[in-house]
Amino acid sequence: MHKWHGIAEKTDFVSFNHLRETFSSADYVRPYTIFNVGGNNYRIITVVRYCDHKIFIRWVLTHREYDEWFGIYRKGKA
């Protein structure tokens, strides 16, 4: 996570495509941008505001916790 933070802090992303150039495993699940970190063991769920180059961390979850969260999110309950 420290590596992710160091890169994210220094880069001003202008779009999701630009972000994917640096973080190729990132996914967009409206309205969240999800980063796989720690050897795919963790997920950082964020909201990215490209207009002012800000990344807001909403949750940091293990892979298992993310799977549970995503199931709830898909049902519209998260």
Short mmCIF file of N, CA and C in Angstrom, two decimals:
data_model
loop_
_atom_site.label_atom_id
_atom_site.label_comp_id
_atom_site.label_asym_id
_atom_site.label_seq_id
_atom_site.Cartn_x
_atom_site.Cartn_y
_atom_site.Cartn_z
N MET A 1 0.81 -1.19 0.00
CA MET A 1 0.00 0.00 0.00
C MET A 1 0.85 1.25 0.00
N HIS A 2 2.02 1.17 0.61
CA HIS A 2 2.91 2.33 0.62
C HIS A 2 3.34 2.68 -0.79
N LYS A 3 3.61 1.66 -1.59
CA LYS A 3 4.01 1.90 -2.99
C LYS A 3 2.87 2.57 -3.75
N TRP A 4 1.64 2.05 -3.59
CA TRP A 4 0.48 2.64 -4.26
C TRP A 4 0.34 4.10 -3.86
N HIS A 5 0.43 4.38 -2.56
CA HIS A 5 0.27 5.74 -2.06
C HIS A 5 1.33 6.67 -2.64
N GLY A 6 2.57 6.22 -2.67
CA GLY A 6 3.65 7.04 -3.20
C GLY A 6 3.42 7.42 -4.65
N ILE A 7 2.95 6.47 -5.45
CA ILE A 7 2.69 6.74 -6.86
C ILE A 7 1.46 7.64 -7.01
N ALA A 8 0.39 7.31 -6.31
CA ALA A 8 -0.85 8.08 -6.43
C ALA A 8 -0.66 9.52 -5.99
N GLU A 9 0.15 9.72 -4.97
CA GLU A 9 0.38 11.06 -4.43
C GLU A 9 1.13 11.95 -5.41
N LYS A 10 1.98 11.37 -6.24
CA LYS A 10 2.84 12.15 -7.14
C LYS A 10 2.27 12.34 -8.53
N THR A 11 1.15 11.70 -8.84
CA THR A 11 0.63 11.71 -10.20
C THR A 11 -0.71 12.43 -10.24
N ASP A 12 -0.86 13.33 -11.20
CA ASP A 12 -2.12 14.04 -11.40
C ASP A 12 -2.87 13.40 -12.56
N PHE A 13 -3.72 12.46 -12.25
CA PHE A 13 -4.47 11.75 -13.28
C PHE A 13 -5.56 12.66 -13.85
N VAL A 14 -5.70 12.63 -15.17
CA VAL A 14 -6.71 13.47 -15.82
C VAL A 14 -7.91 12.67 -16.29
N SER A 15 -7.80 11.34 -16.30
CA SER A 15 -8.90 10.48 -16.73
C SER A 15 -8.64 9.06 -16.23
N PHE A 16 -9.67 8.24 -16.32
CA PHE A 16 -9.50 6.84 -15.93
C PHE A 16 -8.49 6.16 -16.85
N ASN A 17 -8.51 6.47 -18.13
CA ASN A 17 -7.53 5.88 -19.05
C ASN A 17 -6.11 6.26 -18.65
N HIS A 18 -5.91 7.50 -18.26
CA HIS A 18 -4.59 7.95 -17.80
C HIS A 18 -4.20 7.19 -16.54
N LEU A 19 -5.12 7.03 -15.62
CA LEU A 19 -4.85 6.29 -14.40
C LEU A 19 -4.47 4.84 -14.71
N ARG A 20 -5.14 4.22 -15.68
CA ARG A 20 -4.86 2.83 -16.05
C ARG A 20 -3.48 2.66 -16.66
N GLU A 21 -2.91 3.73 -17.22
CA GLU A 21 -1.54 3.65 -17.73
C GLU A 21 -0.57 3.35 -16.59
N THR A 22 -0.87 3.83 -15.41
CA THR A 22 -0.02 3.62 -14.23
C THR A 22 -0.47 2.41 -13.43
N PHE A 23 -1.78 2.28 -13.22
CA PHE A 23 -2.34 1.18 -12.43
C PHE A 23 -3.21 0.32 -13.36
N SER A 24 -2.57 -0.57 -14.08
CA SER A 24 -3.27 -1.34 -15.11
C SER A 24 -4.34 -2.28 -14.55
N SER A 25 -4.26 -2.62 -13.28
CA SER A 25 -5.26 -3.52 -12.70
C SER A 25 -6.43 -2.77 -12.08
N ALA A 26 -6.45 -1.46 -12.18
CA ALA A 26 -7.55 -0.68 -11.61
C ALA A 26 -8.84 -0.96 -12.37
N ASP A 27 -9.94 -0.97 -11.64
CA ASP A 27 -11.26 -1.17 -12.23
C ASP A 27 -12.16 0.00 -11.85
N TYR A 28 -13.15 0.26 -12.70
CA TYR A 28 -14.12 1.30 -12.41
C TYR A 28 -15.48 0.64 -12.22
N VAL A 29 -16.03 0.79 -11.03
CA VAL A 29 -17.37 0.31 -10.71
C VAL A 29 -18.09 1.54 -10.17
N ARG A 30 -18.85 2.16 -11.04
CA ARG A 30 -19.44 3.47 -10.76
C ARG A 30 -20.00 3.57 -9.36
N PRO A 31 -19.65 4.54 -8.59
CA PRO A 31 -18.75 5.68 -8.84
C PRO A 31 -17.32 5.44 -8.33
N TYR A 32 -16.96 4.19 -8.10
CA TYR A 32 -15.69 3.89 -7.44
C TYR A 32 -14.61 3.44 -8.41
N THR A 33 -13.38 3.83 -8.11
CA THR A 33 -12.21 3.27 -8.77
C THR A 33 -11.57 2.34 -7.76
N ILE A 34 -11.31 1.11 -8.19
CA ILE A 34 -10.84 0.07 -7.28
C ILE A 34 -9.44 -0.35 -7.70
N PHE A 35 -8.54 -0.32 -6.73
CA PHE A 35 -7.14 -0.69 -6.96
C PHE A 35 -6.85 -2.02 -6.29
N ASN A 36 -6.19 -2.91 -7.01
CA ASN A 36 -5.70 -4.17 -6.45
C ASN A 36 -4.28 -3.94 -5.97
N VAL A 37 -4.02 -4.18 -4.72
CA VAL A 37 -2.68 -3.94 -4.16
C VAL A 37 -2.26 -5.12 -3.29
N GLY A 38 -1.01 -5.11 -2.90
CA GLY A 38 -0.50 -6.14 -2.00
C GLY A 38 -0.54 -7.52 -2.62
N GLY A 39 -0.08 -7.61 -3.88
CA GLY A 39 -0.10 -8.91 -4.54
C GLY A 39 -1.50 -9.44 -4.76
N ASN A 40 -2.43 -8.54 -5.03
CA ASN A 40 -3.84 -8.87 -5.28
C ASN A 40 -4.54 -9.37 -4.01
N ASN A 41 -3.97 -9.09 -2.85
CA ASN A 41 -4.58 -9.51 -1.58
C ASN A 41 -5.50 -8.46 -0.98
N TYR A 42 -5.39 -7.22 -1.43
CA TYR A 42 -6.18 -6.12 -0.87
C TYR A 42 -6.80 -5.30 -1.99
N ARG A 43 -7.88 -4.61 -1.65
CA ARG A 43 -8.54 -3.68 -2.56
C ARG A 43 -8.64 -2.33 -1.87
N ILE A 44 -8.27 -1.29 -2.59
CA ILE A 44 -8.48 0.07 -2.12
C ILE A 44 -9.62 0.62 -2.97
N ILE A 45 -10.72 0.93 -2.33
CA ILE A 45 -11.90 1.44 -3.03
C ILE A 45 -11.91 2.95 -2.84
N THR A 46 -11.89 3.66 -3.95
CA THR A 46 -11.73 5.11 -3.92
C THR A 46 -12.78 5.80 -4.78
N VAL A 47 -12.87 7.10 -4.56
CA VAL A 47 -13.57 8.00 -5.48
C VAL A 47 -12.50 8.94 -6.00
N VAL A 48 -12.36 9.00 -7.32
CA VAL A 48 -11.34 9.85 -7.93
C VAL A 48 -12.03 11.05 -8.56
N ARG A 49 -11.58 12.24 -8.19
CA ARG A 49 -12.06 13.47 -8.82
C ARG A 49 -10.95 13.98 -9.73
N TYR A 50 -11.10 13.71 -11.01
CA TYR A 50 -10.06 14.07 -11.97
C TYR A 50 -9.95 15.57 -12.15
N CYS A 51 -11.04 16.31 -11.96
CA CYS A 51 -11.03 17.76 -12.19
C CYS A 51 -10.07 18.48 -11.26
N ASP A 52 -9.89 18.00 -10.04
CA ASP A 52 -8.96 18.65 -9.12
C ASP A 52 -7.90 17.68 -8.59
N HIS A 53 -7.75 16.55 -9.30
CA HIS A 53 -6.65 15.60 -9.03
C HIS A 53 -6.66 15.09 -7.58
N LYS A 54 -7.82 14.66 -7.12
CA LYS A 54 -7.93 14.14 -5.76
C LYS A 54 -8.42 12.70 -5.77
N ILE A 55 -7.87 11.91 -4.87
CA ILE A 55 -8.30 10.53 -4.68
C ILE A 55 -8.77 10.40 -3.23
N PHE A 56 -10.02 10.01 -3.06
CA PHE A 56 -10.60 9.83 -1.73
C PHE A 56 -10.74 8.34 -1.45
N ILE A 57 -10.07 7.86 -0.43
CA ILE A 57 -10.15 6.45 -0.06
C ILE A 57 -11.43 6.25 0.75
N ARG A 58 -12.27 5.33 0.26
CA ARG A 58 -13.53 5.02 0.95
C ARG A 58 -13.36 3.80 1.85
N TRP A 59 -12.72 2.74 1.31
CA TRP A 59 -12.51 1.51 2.07
C TRP A 59 -11.19 0.87 1.65
N VAL A 60 -10.57 0.17 2.57
CA VAL A 60 -9.46 -0.73 2.28
C VAL A 60 -9.90 -2.10 2.78
N LEU A 61 -9.99 -3.05 1.86
CA LEU A 61 -10.56 -4.36 2.18
C LEU A 61 -9.62 -5.48 1.75
N THR A 62 -9.72 -6.61 2.44
CA THR A 62 -9.03 -7.80 1.95
C THR A 62 -9.79 -8.29 0.71
N HIS A 63 -9.18 -9.20 -0.01
CA HIS A 63 -9.84 -9.75 -1.20
C HIS A 63 -11.19 -10.37 -0.82
N ARG A 64 -11.23 -11.12 0.26
CA ARG A 64 -12.47 -11.76 0.71
C ARG A 64 -13.52 -10.72 1.10
N GLU A 65 -13.11 -9.70 1.85
CA GLU A 65 -14.04 -8.63 2.25
C GLU A 65 -14.58 -7.90 1.02
N TYR A 66 -13.71 -7.69 0.04
CA TYR A 66 -14.14 -7.03 -1.20
C TYR A 66 -15.20 -7.86 -1.91
N ASP A 67 -14.99 -9.16 -2.01
CA ASP A 67 -15.98 -10.02 -2.66
C ASP A 67 -17.34 -9.89 -1.98
N GLU A 68 -17.35 -9.86 -0.65
CA GLU A 68 -18.60 -9.69 0.10
C GLU A 68 -19.20 -8.32 -0.17
N TRP A 69 -18.38 -7.27 -0.12
CA TRP A 69 -18.84 -5.91 -0.37
C TRP A 69 -19.42 -5.79 -1.78
N PHE A 70 -18.72 -6.35 -2.75
CA PHE A 70 -19.16 -6.23 -4.14
C PHE A 70 -20.50 -6.93 -4.35
N GLY A 71 -20.70 -8.06 -3.71
CA GLY A 71 -21.99 -8.74 -3.80
C GLY A 71 -23.12 -7.88 -3.27
N ILE A 72 -22.89 -7.22 -2.15
CA ILE A 72 -23.88 -6.31 -1.58
C ILE A 72 -24.06 -5.09 -2.48
N TYR A 73 -22.96 -4.54 -3.00
CA TYR A 73 -23.02 -3.36 -3.86
C TYR A 73 -23.83 -3.65 -5.12
N ARG A 74 -23.59 -4.81 -5.72
CA ARG A 74 -24.31 -5.16 -6.95
C ARG A 74 -25.81 -5.24 -6.73
N LYS A 75 -26.21 -5.59 -5.53
CA LYS A 75 -27.64 -5.66 -5.21
C LYS A 75 -28.21 -4.28 -4.87
N GLY A 76 -27.35 -3.25 -4.90
CA GLY A 76 -27.80 -1.89 -4.64
C GLY A 76 -27.96 -1.56 -3.17
N LYS A 77 -27.29 -2.32 -2.31
CA LYS A 77 -27.47 -2.12 -0.88
C LYS A 77 -26.24 -1.55 -0.19
N ALA A 78 -25.24 -1.16 -0.97
CA ALA A 78 -24.04 -0.57 -0.35
C ALA A 78 -23.91 0.87 -0.76
#
